[in-house]
Amino acid sequence: MCGFIGIAGLSGRQIAPEVYEALIALQHRGQDASGILSFDGKFHLRKANGMVRDVFSPEDMARLRGNVAIGHNRYPTVGSGSDEDSQPFYLNFPTGVGMAHNGNLTNFLDLKDRLFPAENICLQSSCDVEAILYAFAQGLQQTDVAAPMSSRFAYAVEHTFLRAKGAYSVVGVLAPGILFAFRDPFGIKPCIVGRRVSAAGTEWAVASESVALDVLGFERVRDLHNGEAFFVAPGEEPVFLRVAEQVHRPCIFELVYFARPDSFLDKISVYKTRRRFGEALAEQWREAGAPRPDAIIPIPDSSRDAALAMAQVLDIPYCEGFIKNRYVGRTFIMPSQEARTSAIRRKMNPIPLEFQGRDVLLVDDSIVRGNTSRKLVEQARAAGARKVYFASTSPPLTSPCPYGIDMATRSDFVARGKTVEQVRQEIGADYLMYLDIARMVHAAQVGNPEIDGFCTGCFTGRYPTPEAQEHLDAIESERLAAHA
Ligand code: AMP
């Protein structure tokens, strides 16, 4: 998962500082690397590994001139994760085009190792946006330079859709200063368009999440449809083009875990959806006759909204029992089980007063390997809890994500091939409940009834795009070999 922003500002403005602000708002979508590409008649690029605040110096910001710019935060998926693999990327030919994306191509290795070399194209990085960029550039190159931009652009996007398989929302800049975006035919990854109107004129922006638009004072116009493309030249009206039609299958895990609660994705409020997950879980808890705890305690941060809603429906006190140290690095991507487990202990510290002599229900958004839940159940007991129940606001995760959410290989999932009772034993809880998949999907759909299905591949192993499974097999062997 990654985050991007693109802005077409009024001519004469320097827009990179605003791109920087938006990247800060999107930092949760990727802490691995960051980059900004601006355009003022030439491209200016700064990108490197690290968080936004560490990548850009005042000198870089001064150099990133121009009123059109795109920015990206990377979350690692495939590739070694070197500075060269960070985004955006650009090409001077044809026309001049720069690009960044959120997602993952399931046929990247086939494009890089077989199809592109056969066409005399040598990709330099392990980053799949480079493949999307070349596919787009190839398409553009095949068009007539004298043709209207809308038809050239639509052709280039269509050509990209034919070559690039998987999930991708793309933002880009095209010389002489056009901002563009497009969303894969299934619309798996989010992409929202915004507008800021002032006396001086109208500016346009596209982002992975609406929060990036909000912080810059852009109003939300609408999300791109699946298979839809958009471009705008500063000072002109934007053009929206429907290039491919498939079923729309946005990622449900964005709503469960990934996105910020103050964002809207495909018109769905993330915050309200998480509350509905909590309400649905409360109903399920009640219907199952599950034990009544003395307190409901969220695992910070992403489960708070759901845990509070659950507590309200069940009329059980809600309290904070774990304090998260935000400055500990990501536990999730640490290479060994030992490193992950000890980092969880440093990351989450209990408030014993909330546990002593009580039966508590810990609520988390998901259980992946089970490290967090196992460790926190242990900590709750050590802090004096009598009984420790556990609830997940999503169903058992059992299948990896081929579209860019780093999760685990199949065998890492604690719930894979196990009953709920077996997982309960693994994590050491006195009771365990997962939100049912039908209730979860319903709770998400209420936010936008026009969406008739989500990508729920990580829960079901069924993916919207046909090549996903082969890709997962390839990643799994790569990871297993790396850890052998
Ligand atoms: P685990 O300890 O492996 O069971 O991971 C579960 C915890 O990781 C939960 O607290 C989730 O909020 C969090 N989580 C779930 N998915 C991801 C992800 N893709 N990246 C980072 N953290 C995640």
Short mmCIF file of C-alpha atoms and ligand atoms in Angstrom, two decimals:
data_model
loop_
_atom_site.label_atom_id
_atom_site.label_comp_id
_atom_site.label_asym_id
_atom_site.label_seq_id
_atom_site.Cartn_x
_atom_site.Cartn_y
_atom_site.Cartn_z
CA MET A 1 0.00 0.00 0.00
CA CYS A 2 1.30 3.46 -0.78
CA GLY A 3 0.00 6.99 -0.79
CA PHE A 4 0.10 9.63 -3.50
CA ILE A 5 -0.95 13.18 -4.22
CA GLY A 6 -0.88 15.28 -7.38
CA ILE A 7 -1.71 18.96 -7.70
CA ALA A 8 -2.20 21.25 -10.69
CA GLY A 9 -1.82 24.69 -9.12
CA LEU A 10 -2.39 28.07 -10.71
CA SER A 11 0.33 29.08 -13.09
CA GLY A 12 3.18 30.90 -11.41
CA ARG A 13 2.66 29.12 -8.07
CA GLN A 14 5.20 26.86 -6.41
CA ILE A 15 3.18 23.80 -5.47
CA ALA A 16 5.78 21.39 -4.01
CA PRO A 17 5.35 22.68 -0.40
CA GLU A 18 1.68 21.70 -0.58
CA VAL A 19 2.57 18.30 -1.97
CA TYR A 20 4.88 17.92 1.01
CA GLU A 21 2.01 18.76 3.42
CA ALA A 22 -0.22 16.20 1.74
CA LEU A 23 2.50 13.55 1.99
CA ILE A 24 2.70 14.20 5.73
CA ALA A 25 -1.09 13.60 5.91
CA LEU A 26 -0.56 10.35 3.99
CA GLN A 27 2.44 9.15 5.97
CA HIS A 28 0.44 6.25 7.44
CA ARG A 29 0.20 4.74 3.93
CA GLY A 30 3.95 4.24 3.64
CA GLN A 31 6.96 5.04 5.77
CA ASP A 32 9.60 3.41 3.64
CA ALA A 33 10.44 6.07 1.08
CA SER A 34 9.12 9.34 -0.22
CA GLY A 35 9.44 11.45 -3.36
CA ILE A 36 8.22 14.57 -5.15
CA LEU A 37 8.37 15.26 -8.88
CA SER A 38 7.57 18.80 -9.98
CA PHE A 39 7.33 20.35 -13.41
CA ASP A 40 8.06 23.92 -14.55
CA GLY A 41 8.93 23.18 -18.17
CA LYS A 42 11.45 20.60 -16.89
CA PHE A 43 11.11 17.83 -14.37
CA HIS A 44 12.63 18.21 -10.90
CA LEU A 45 12.84 15.15 -8.70
CA ARG A 46 13.80 14.34 -5.15
CA LYS A 47 13.19 10.86 -3.78
CA ALA A 48 14.91 8.66 -1.21
CA ASN A 49 14.30 6.09 1.47
CA GLY A 50 12.90 7.46 4.70
CA MET A 51 9.91 9.27 6.12
CA VAL A 52 8.69 12.50 4.55
CA ARG A 53 10.29 14.74 7.19
CA ASP A 54 13.68 13.08 6.61
CA VAL A 55 13.73 13.00 2.82
CA PHE A 56 13.24 16.65 1.85
CA SER A 57 15.71 19.38 2.89
CA PRO A 58 14.92 23.10 2.45
CA GLU A 59 17.33 23.02 -0.52
CA ASP A 60 15.35 20.18 -2.13
CA MET A 61 12.11 22.07 -1.65
CA ALA A 62 13.57 25.19 -3.26
CA ARG A 63 14.71 23.12 -6.22
CA LEU A 64 11.30 21.44 -6.72
CA ARG A 65 9.92 24.30 -8.78
CA GLY A 66 6.70 24.46 -10.73
CA ASN A 67 2.94 24.69 -10.38
CA VAL A 68 2.31 21.02 -11.15
CA ALA A 69 3.73 18.28 -8.95
CA ILE A 70 3.11 14.77 -7.71
CA GLY A 71 4.28 13.08 -4.52
CA HIS A 72 4.48 9.56 -3.20
CA ASN A 73 5.02 7.62 0.03
CA ARG A 74 6.16 4.05 -0.42
CA TYR A 75 5.11 1.04 1.55
CA PRO A 76 7.29 -1.91 0.58
CA THR A 77 5.80 -4.71 -1.49
CA VAL A 78 8.06 -6.28 -4.09
CA GLY A 79 11.63 -5.19 -4.66
CA SER A 80 14.70 -4.57 -2.63
CA GLY A 81 13.54 -1.17 -1.46
CA SER A 82 16.58 0.86 -2.55
CA ASP A 83 16.50 4.64 -3.17
CA GLU A 84 16.19 3.91 -6.90
CA ASP A 85 13.03 1.93 -6.29
CA SER A 86 11.27 4.86 -4.67
CA GLN A 87 8.74 6.86 -6.66
CA PRO A 88 7.96 8.98 -8.72
CA PHE A 89 9.69 7.95 -11.95
CA TYR A 90 9.84 9.96 -15.16
CA LEU A 91 10.78 9.71 -18.84
CA ASN A 92 11.70 12.54 -21.17
CA PHE A 93 10.27 10.70 -24.15
CA PRO A 94 7.63 10.79 -25.56
CA THR A 95 6.45 14.25 -24.55
CA GLY A 96 7.82 13.92 -20.99
CA VAL A 97 5.85 11.94 -18.47
CA GLY A 98 6.23 11.32 -14.74
CA MET A 99 4.32 8.89 -12.58
CA ALA A 100 3.71 7.36 -9.16
CA HIS A 101 1.19 4.77 -8.07
CA ASN A 102 -0.43 2.83 -5.29
CA GLY A 103 -0.88 -0.87 -5.85
CA ASN A 104 0.95 -3.83 -7.20
CA LEU A 105 1.26 -5.33 -10.67
CA THR A 106 0.77 -9.06 -10.63
CA ASN A 107 2.58 -9.43 -13.99
CA PHE A 108 5.50 -7.12 -13.18
CA LEU A 109 8.18 -9.82 -13.44
CA ASP A 110 6.78 -11.05 -16.73
CA LEU A 111 6.87 -7.49 -18.10
CA LYS A 112 10.33 -6.75 -16.73
CA ASP A 113 12.06 -10.02 -17.57
CA ARG A 114 10.30 -11.17 -20.73
CA LEU A 115 7.90 -8.82 -22.49
CA PHE A 116 9.77 -5.50 -22.27
CA PRO A 117 13.25 -6.92 -23.08
CA ALA A 118 11.70 -8.43 -26.22
CA GLU A 119 10.73 -4.85 -27.18
CA ASN A 120 14.14 -3.36 -26.39
CA ILE A 121 13.01 -1.86 -23.11
CA CYS A 122 15.22 -2.38 -20.10
CA LEU A 123 13.62 -1.53 -16.78
CA GLN A 124 16.10 -0.21 -14.24
CA SER A 125 14.33 -0.76 -10.97
CA SER A 126 12.33 -3.29 -9.02
CA CYS A 127 9.46 -0.85 -8.79
CA ASP A 128 6.39 -1.74 -10.77
CA VAL A 129 5.41 1.84 -11.56
CA GLU A 130 8.33 1.83 -14.00
CA ALA A 131 6.48 -0.84 -15.99
CA ILE A 132 3.25 1.16 -15.90
CA LEU A 133 5.16 4.24 -17.02
CA TYR A 134 6.70 2.44 -20.00
CA ALA A 135 3.38 0.87 -20.98
CA PHE A 136 1.74 4.31 -20.85
CA ALA A 137 4.60 5.95 -22.77
CA GLN A 138 4.44 3.22 -25.42
CA GLY A 139 0.72 3.88 -25.84
CA LEU A 140 1.28 7.61 -26.09
CA GLN A 141 4.05 7.11 -28.60
CA GLN A 142 1.69 5.14 -30.84
CA THR A 143 -0.72 8.10 -31.10
CA ASP A 144 -0.67 10.94 -33.58
CA VAL A 145 0.95 14.02 -32.00
CA ALA A 146 -1.53 16.20 -33.84
CA ALA A 147 -4.54 14.37 -32.31
CA PRO A 148 -6.45 15.97 -29.41
CA MET A 149 -4.95 15.25 -26.00
CA SER A 150 -8.11 13.47 -24.81
CA SER A 151 -7.88 10.81 -27.51
CA ARG A 152 -4.10 10.40 -27.14
CA PHE A 153 -4.44 10.10 -23.39
CA ALA A 154 -7.38 7.65 -23.56
CA TYR A 155 -5.39 5.47 -25.96
CA ALA A 156 -2.32 5.48 -23.69
CA VAL A 157 -4.43 4.50 -20.67
CA GLU A 158 -6.19 1.76 -22.61
CA HIS A 159 -2.82 0.43 -23.75
CA THR A 160 -1.67 0.45 -20.12
CA PHE A 161 -4.76 -1.48 -19.02
CA LEU A 162 -3.98 -4.14 -21.62
CA ARG A 163 -0.43 -4.61 -20.39
CA ALA A 164 -0.53 -3.96 -16.65
CA LYS A 165 -2.36 -6.58 -14.58
CA GLY A 166 -3.19 -6.21 -10.92
CA ALA A 167 -4.23 -3.24 -8.85
CA TYR A 168 -3.01 0.27 -9.47
CA SER A 169 -4.15 3.81 -8.98
CA VAL A 170 -1.81 6.11 -10.83
CA VAL A 171 -0.99 9.81 -10.61
CA GLY A 172 1.18 11.55 -13.18
CA VAL A 173 2.43 14.70 -14.86
CA LEU A 174 2.62 15.12 -18.58
CA ALA A 175 4.58 17.88 -20.31
CA PRO A 176 3.66 20.69 -20.81
CA GLY A 177 2.18 20.65 -17.30
CA ILE A 178 -0.85 18.36 -17.30
CA LEU A 179 -1.85 16.52 -14.14
CA PHE A 180 -3.43 13.10 -14.71
CA ALA A 181 -4.66 10.05 -12.85
CA PHE A 182 -6.27 6.73 -13.62
CA ARG A 183 -7.61 3.79 -11.69
CA ASP A 184 -7.31 0.13 -12.71
CA PRO A 185 -10.32 -1.56 -14.35
CA PHE A 186 -11.47 -3.09 -11.02
CA GLY A 187 -10.82 0.10 -9.02
CA ILE A 188 -9.13 -1.86 -6.24
CA LYS A 189 -7.06 1.05 -4.96
CA PRO A 190 -8.59 4.39 -4.03
CA CYS A 191 -8.20 7.60 -6.01
CA ILE A 192 -10.08 10.81 -5.30
CA VAL A 193 -10.26 14.12 -7.17
CA GLY A 194 -10.54 17.50 -5.46
CA ARG A 195 -10.90 21.14 -6.41
CA ARG A 196 -9.94 24.43 -4.76
CA VAL A 197 -11.61 27.55 -6.02
CA SER A 198 -10.31 31.05 -5.30
CA ALA A 199 -10.68 34.47 -6.89
CA ALA A 200 -7.54 33.71 -8.88
CA GLY A 201 -8.96 30.52 -10.44
CA THR A 202 -9.50 26.81 -9.87
CA GLU A 203 -6.85 24.30 -8.89
CA TRP A 204 -7.19 20.51 -9.08
CA ALA A 205 -5.74 17.67 -7.06
CA VAL A 206 -5.88 13.87 -6.91
CA ALA A 207 -4.96 11.75 -3.93
CA SER A 208 -5.09 8.27 -2.45
CA GLU A 209 -7.22 9.48 0.43
CA SER A 210 -9.48 12.48 0.91
CA VAL A 211 -7.59 13.53 4.05
CA ALA A 212 -4.77 14.81 1.81
CA LEU A 213 -7.25 17.05 0.02
CA ASP A 214 -8.86 18.23 3.27
CA VAL A 215 -5.62 19.45 4.81
CA LEU A 216 -4.91 21.58 1.73
CA GLY A 217 -8.37 23.11 1.58
CA PHE A 218 -9.47 21.19 -1.53
CA GLU A 219 -13.11 20.11 -1.61
CA ARG A 220 -13.83 16.52 -2.61
CA VAL A 221 -15.25 16.41 -6.16
CA ARG A 222 -15.52 12.66 -6.61
CA ASP A 223 -13.64 9.38 -6.67
CA LEU A 224 -12.52 8.12 -10.04
CA HIS A 225 -14.60 5.15 -11.16
CA ASN A 226 -12.89 1.85 -11.79
CA GLY A 227 -11.24 2.00 -15.21
CA GLU A 228 -11.60 5.78 -15.34
CA ALA A 229 -8.94 8.34 -16.24
CA PHE A 230 -8.71 12.07 -15.57
CA PHE A 231 -6.46 14.86 -16.76
CA VAL A 232 -6.35 18.61 -16.31
CA ALA A 233 -4.14 21.39 -17.56
CA PRO A 234 -3.76 24.33 -15.14
CA GLY A 235 -6.45 26.90 -15.74
CA GLU A 236 -8.55 24.52 -17.85
CA GLU A 237 -11.54 22.30 -17.16
CA PRO A 238 -10.67 18.68 -16.30
CA VAL A 239 -11.50 15.80 -18.61
CA PHE A 240 -12.87 12.50 -17.25
CA LEU A 241 -12.75 9.45 -19.52
CA ARG A 242 -14.19 6.00 -18.87
CA VAL A 243 -11.62 3.74 -20.52
CA ALA A 244 -12.55 0.26 -19.22
CA GLU A 245 -15.60 -1.21 -17.54
CA GLN A 246 -15.35 -4.11 -15.14
CA VAL A 247 -16.99 -4.74 -11.81
CA HIS A 248 -15.83 -2.27 -9.19
CA ARG A 249 -14.10 -4.10 -6.33
CA PRO A 250 -12.48 -1.67 -3.89
CA CYS A 251 -10.24 -3.15 -1.20
CA ILE A 252 -12.15 -3.71 2.03
CA PHE A 253 -8.94 -3.85 4.09
CA GLU A 254 -8.54 -0.11 3.50
CA LEU A 255 -11.68 0.35 5.60
CA VAL A 256 -10.65 -2.24 8.19
CA TYR A 257 -7.10 -1.11 8.82
CA PHE A 258 -5.28 0.96 6.30
CA ALA A 259 -6.97 4.30 5.67
CA ARG A 260 -7.22 7.15 8.14
CA PRO A 261 -10.63 7.34 9.84
CA ASP A 262 -11.03 10.95 8.72
CA SER A 263 -10.93 9.88 5.06
CA PHE A 264 -13.72 8.99 2.66
CA LEU A 265 -13.03 6.23 0.13
CA ASP A 266 -15.51 5.82 -2.72
CA LYS A 267 -17.86 8.07 -0.72
CA ILE A 268 -17.61 5.76 2.30
CA SER A 269 -16.59 7.34 5.58
CA VAL A 270 -13.83 5.20 7.07
CA TYR A 271 -14.74 6.38 10.56
CA LYS A 272 -18.43 5.53 10.23
CA THR A 273 -17.64 2.16 8.69
CA ARG A 274 -15.39 1.26 11.61
CA ARG A 275 -18.20 2.25 13.96
CA ARG A 276 -20.58 0.01 12.00
CA PHE A 277 -18.05 -2.85 12.27
CA GLY A 278 -18.16 -2.34 16.05
CA GLU A 279 -21.95 -2.24 16.12
CA ALA A 280 -22.18 -5.40 14.02
CA LEU A 281 -19.64 -7.13 16.26
CA ALA A 282 -21.70 -6.14 19.31
CA GLU A 283 -24.80 -7.72 17.74
CA GLN A 284 -22.85 -10.85 16.92
CA TRP A 285 -21.42 -10.96 20.46
CA ARG A 286 -24.90 -10.66 21.92
CA GLU A 287 -26.44 -13.25 19.57
CA ALA A 288 -23.70 -15.73 20.39
CA GLY A 289 -24.31 -15.30 24.13
CA ALA A 290 -20.61 -14.50 24.53
CA PRO A 291 -19.36 -13.67 28.05
CA ARG A 292 -19.98 -10.13 29.26
CA PRO A 293 -16.74 -8.28 30.08
CA ASP A 294 -16.37 -5.52 32.70
CA ALA A 295 -14.56 -3.29 30.20
CA ILE A 296 -13.83 -3.02 26.47
CA ILE A 297 -10.27 -2.02 25.64
CA PRO A 298 -9.12 -1.12 22.09
CA ILE A 299 -5.75 -2.03 20.64
CA PRO A 300 -4.58 1.39 19.45
CA ASP A 301 -5.04 2.96 16.97
CA SER A 302 -7.15 1.51 14.18
CA SER A 303 -9.66 -0.40 16.33
CA ARG A 304 -10.68 2.52 18.57
CA ASP A 305 -13.76 3.63 16.63
CA ALA A 306 -15.11 0.07 16.39
CA ALA A 307 -14.34 -0.74 20.04
CA LEU A 308 -16.12 2.41 21.23
CA ALA A 309 -19.22 1.64 19.11
CA MET A 310 -19.23 -1.93 20.40
CA ALA A 311 -19.02 -0.71 23.99
CA GLN A 312 -21.89 1.72 23.41
CA VAL A 313 -24.16 -0.95 21.90
CA LEU A 314 -23.39 -3.45 24.65
CA ASP A 315 -23.48 -0.75 27.32
CA ILE A 316 -20.11 -1.79 28.71
CA PRO A 317 -17.49 0.74 29.92
CA TYR A 318 -14.87 1.59 27.29
CA CYS A 319 -11.38 2.39 28.49
CA GLU A 320 -7.86 2.81 27.21
CA GLY A 321 -5.69 0.02 28.54
CA PHE A 322 -2.67 0.14 26.23
CA ILE A 323 -0.52 3.11 25.38
CA LYS A 324 1.25 2.95 22.08
CA ASN A 325 4.71 4.34 21.63
CA ARG A 326 4.58 5.79 18.14
CA TYR A 327 8.35 6.04 17.87
CA VAL A 328 9.02 2.31 17.78
CA GLY A 329 9.55 1.19 14.18
CA ARG A 330 7.02 -0.93 12.34
CA THR A 331 6.80 -4.33 14.01
CA PHE A 332 5.01 -5.81 11.11
CA ILE A 333 7.87 -5.87 8.64
CA MET A 334 10.58 -6.94 11.05
CA PRO A 335 12.29 -9.99 9.62
CA SER A 336 12.18 -12.44 12.50
CA GLN A 337 9.43 -13.59 14.79
CA GLU A 338 11.63 -12.76 17.79
CA ALA A 339 12.21 -9.18 16.65
CA ARG A 340 8.50 -8.68 16.00
CA THR A 341 7.45 -10.01 19.39
CA SER A 342 9.92 -7.96 21.42
CA ALA A 343 9.04 -4.84 19.44
CA ILE A 344 5.34 -5.32 20.30
CA ARG A 345 6.27 -5.28 24.00
CA ARG A 346 8.14 -2.01 23.56
CA LYS A 347 5.36 -0.57 21.42
CA MET A 348 2.37 -1.27 23.68
CA ASN A 349 2.52 -0.68 27.42
CA PRO A 350 -0.47 -1.52 29.64
CA ILE A 351 -2.17 0.68 32.22
CA PRO A 352 -2.54 -1.94 35.00
CA LEU A 353 -5.28 0.07 36.77
CA GLU A 354 -7.67 -0.77 33.94
CA PHE A 355 -6.99 -4.51 34.13
CA GLN A 356 -6.75 -5.37 37.82
CA GLY A 357 -9.46 -7.80 38.91
CA ARG A 358 -11.52 -7.30 35.75
CA ASP A 359 -12.78 -9.39 32.85
CA VAL A 360 -11.69 -7.43 29.79
CA LEU A 361 -12.46 -7.60 26.09
CA LEU A 362 -9.58 -6.52 23.84
CA VAL A 363 -10.66 -5.36 20.38
CA ASP A 364 -8.32 -5.22 17.38
CA ASP A 365 -9.03 -4.59 13.71
CA SER A 366 -7.38 -7.80 12.53
CA ILE A 367 -5.29 -10.79 13.51
CA VAL A 368 -2.55 -11.63 11.03
CA ARG A 369 0.24 -13.76 12.53
CA GLY A 370 -1.31 -13.53 15.97
CA ASN A 371 1.79 -11.95 17.53
CA THR A 372 0.03 -8.78 18.68
CA SER A 373 -2.99 -10.55 20.12
CA ARG A 374 -0.92 -13.25 21.88
CA LYS A 375 1.40 -10.68 23.41
CA LEU A 376 -1.36 -8.33 24.51
CA VAL A 377 -3.45 -11.10 26.02
CA GLU A 378 -0.34 -12.06 28.03
CA GLN A 379 0.22 -8.46 29.06
CA ALA A 380 -3.41 -8.02 30.11
CA ARG A 381 -3.13 -11.06 32.36
CA ALA A 382 0.19 -9.90 33.77
CA ALA A 383 -1.45 -6.54 34.52
CA GLY A 384 -4.05 -8.30 36.66
CA ALA A 385 -6.99 -9.15 34.35
CA ARG A 386 -9.13 -12.11 35.46
CA LYS A 387 -10.45 -13.11 32.05
CA VAL A 388 -9.18 -11.84 28.71
CA TYR A 389 -11.55 -12.02 25.75
CA PHE A 390 -10.53 -10.98 22.26
CA ALA A 391 -12.49 -9.72 19.25
CA SER A 392 -11.39 -8.84 15.75
CA THR A 393 -13.43 -6.33 13.72
CA SER A 394 -12.68 -8.36 10.59
CA PRO A 395 -12.88 -12.09 9.75
CA PRO A 396 -9.87 -14.45 9.92
CA LEU A 397 -7.11 -13.37 7.54
CA THR A 398 -5.95 -16.42 5.65
CA SER A 399 -4.66 -15.35 2.23
CA PRO A 400 -1.93 -12.93 1.16
CA CYS A 401 -2.71 -9.76 -0.75
CA PRO A 402 -1.41 -9.72 -4.34
CA TYR A 403 -2.28 -6.02 -4.66
CA GLY A 404 0.24 -4.38 -2.40
CA ILE A 405 -0.78 -4.85 1.22
CA ASP A 406 2.17 -6.47 2.90
CA MET A 407 0.75 -9.22 5.06
CA ALA A 408 2.39 -12.56 5.31
CA THR A 409 2.97 -15.72 3.37
CA ARG A 410 0.18 -18.24 3.60
CA SER A 411 1.77 -20.31 6.31
CA ASP A 412 2.33 -17.23 8.50
CA PHE A 413 -1.38 -16.53 8.98
CA VAL A 414 -2.32 -17.83 12.40
CA ALA A 415 -5.88 -18.59 11.24
CA ARG A 416 -4.98 -20.50 8.11
CA GLY A 417 -6.34 -24.04 8.33
CA LYS A 418 -7.45 -23.51 11.92
CA THR A 419 -10.80 -23.24 13.65
CA VAL A 420 -11.63 -20.18 15.73
CA GLU A 421 -11.20 -22.36 18.82
CA GLN A 422 -7.68 -23.34 17.71
CA VAL A 423 -6.77 -19.68 17.13
CA ARG A 424 -8.19 -18.82 20.57
CA GLN A 425 -5.84 -21.37 22.08
CA GLU A 426 -2.90 -20.05 20.04
CA ILE A 427 -3.37 -16.52 21.29
CA GLY A 428 -4.19 -17.64 24.83
CA ALA A 429 -7.54 -15.81 25.13
CA ASP A 430 -10.51 -17.00 27.18
CA TYR A 431 -12.90 -16.26 24.33
CA LEU A 432 -12.37 -15.18 20.71
CA MET A 433 -14.74 -13.77 18.15
CA TYR A 434 -14.14 -12.57 14.59
CA LEU A 435 -16.67 -10.39 12.81
CA ASP A 436 -18.49 -12.50 10.19
CA ILE A 437 -17.61 -11.71 6.61
CA ALA A 438 -21.22 -11.06 5.56
CA ARG A 439 -21.67 -8.58 8.43
CA MET A 440 -18.40 -6.87 7.61
CA VAL A 441 -19.26 -6.48 3.92
CA HIS A 442 -22.74 -5.25 4.77
CA ALA A 443 -21.35 -2.68 7.22
CA ALA A 444 -19.02 -1.37 4.50
CA GLN A 445 -21.70 -1.35 1.80
CA VAL A 446 -24.10 0.73 3.89
CA GLY A 447 -21.69 3.63 3.29
CA ASN A 448 -22.24 3.45 -0.47
CA PRO A 449 -24.90 1.03 -1.70
CA GLU A 450 -23.73 1.59 -5.30
CA ILE A 451 -20.72 -0.63 -4.55
CA ASP A 452 -22.01 -4.14 -5.07
CA GLY A 453 -18.87 -5.94 -3.90
CA PHE A 454 -15.40 -5.44 -2.42
CA CYS A 455 -12.11 -7.18 -2.90
CA THR A 456 -12.12 -9.50 0.13
CA GLY A 457 -9.25 -11.67 -1.16
CA CYS A 458 -7.27 -11.64 2.10
CA PHE A 459 -10.23 -13.22 3.88
CA THR A 460 -11.49 -15.53 1.14
CA GLY A 461 -8.54 -16.26 -1.17
CA ARG A 462 -10.74 -15.14 -4.09
CA TYR A 463 -9.31 -12.22 -6.01
CA PRO A 464 -10.99 -10.03 -8.65
CA THR A 465 -8.15 -10.23 -11.20
CA PRO A 466 -7.45 -13.59 -12.83
CA GLU A 467 -3.61 -13.63 -12.56
CA ALA A 468 -3.45 -12.95 -8.83
CA GLN A 469 -2.87 -16.51 -7.70
CA GLU A 470 0.17 -17.13 -9.94
CA HIS A 471 1.69 -13.93 -8.65
CA LEU A 472 1.22 -15.00 -5.04
CA ASP A 473 2.87 -18.33 -5.71
CA ALA A 474 5.90 -16.49 -7.15
CA ILE A 475 6.16 -14.11 -4.17
CA GLU A 476 5.82 -16.95 -1.74
CA SER A 477 8.70 -18.90 -3.23
CA GLU A 478 10.82 -15.71 -3.33
CA ARG A 479 10.16 -15.03 0.37
CA LEU A 480 10.68 -18.59 1.44
CA ALA A 481 13.99 -18.67 -0.43
CA ALA A 482 15.06 -15.38 1.19
CA HIS A 483 14.34 -16.71 4.68
CA ALA A 484 15.84 -20.17 4.07
P1 AMP B 1 -0.18 -9.74 13.96
O1 AMP B 1 0.53 -9.35 15.20
O2 AMP B 1 0.73 -10.29 12.91
O3 AMP B 1 -1.39 -10.60 14.20
O4 AMP B 1 -0.75 -8.40 13.31
C1 AMP B 1 -1.95 -7.84 13.75
C2 AMP B 1 -1.78 -6.38 14.01
O5 AMP B 1 -1.14 -5.74 12.90
C3 AMP B 1 -3.09 -5.70 14.22
O6 AMP B 1 -2.94 -4.90 15.37
C4 AMP B 1 -3.31 -4.83 12.98
O7 AMP B 1 -3.82 -3.56 13.34
C5 AMP B 1 -1.94 -4.69 12.37
N1 AMP B 1 -1.94 -4.89 10.91
C6 AMP B 1 -2.80 -5.57 10.15
N2 AMP B 1 -2.43 -5.54 8.85
C7 AMP B 1 -1.29 -4.84 8.79
C8 AMP B 1 -0.40 -4.46 7.72
N3 AMP B 1 -0.65 -4.83 6.47
N4 AMP B 1 0.69 -3.74 8.03
C9 AMP B 1 0.94 -3.39 9.30
N5 AMP B 1 0.15 -3.71 10.36
C10 AMP B 1 -0.95 -4.42 10.11
#
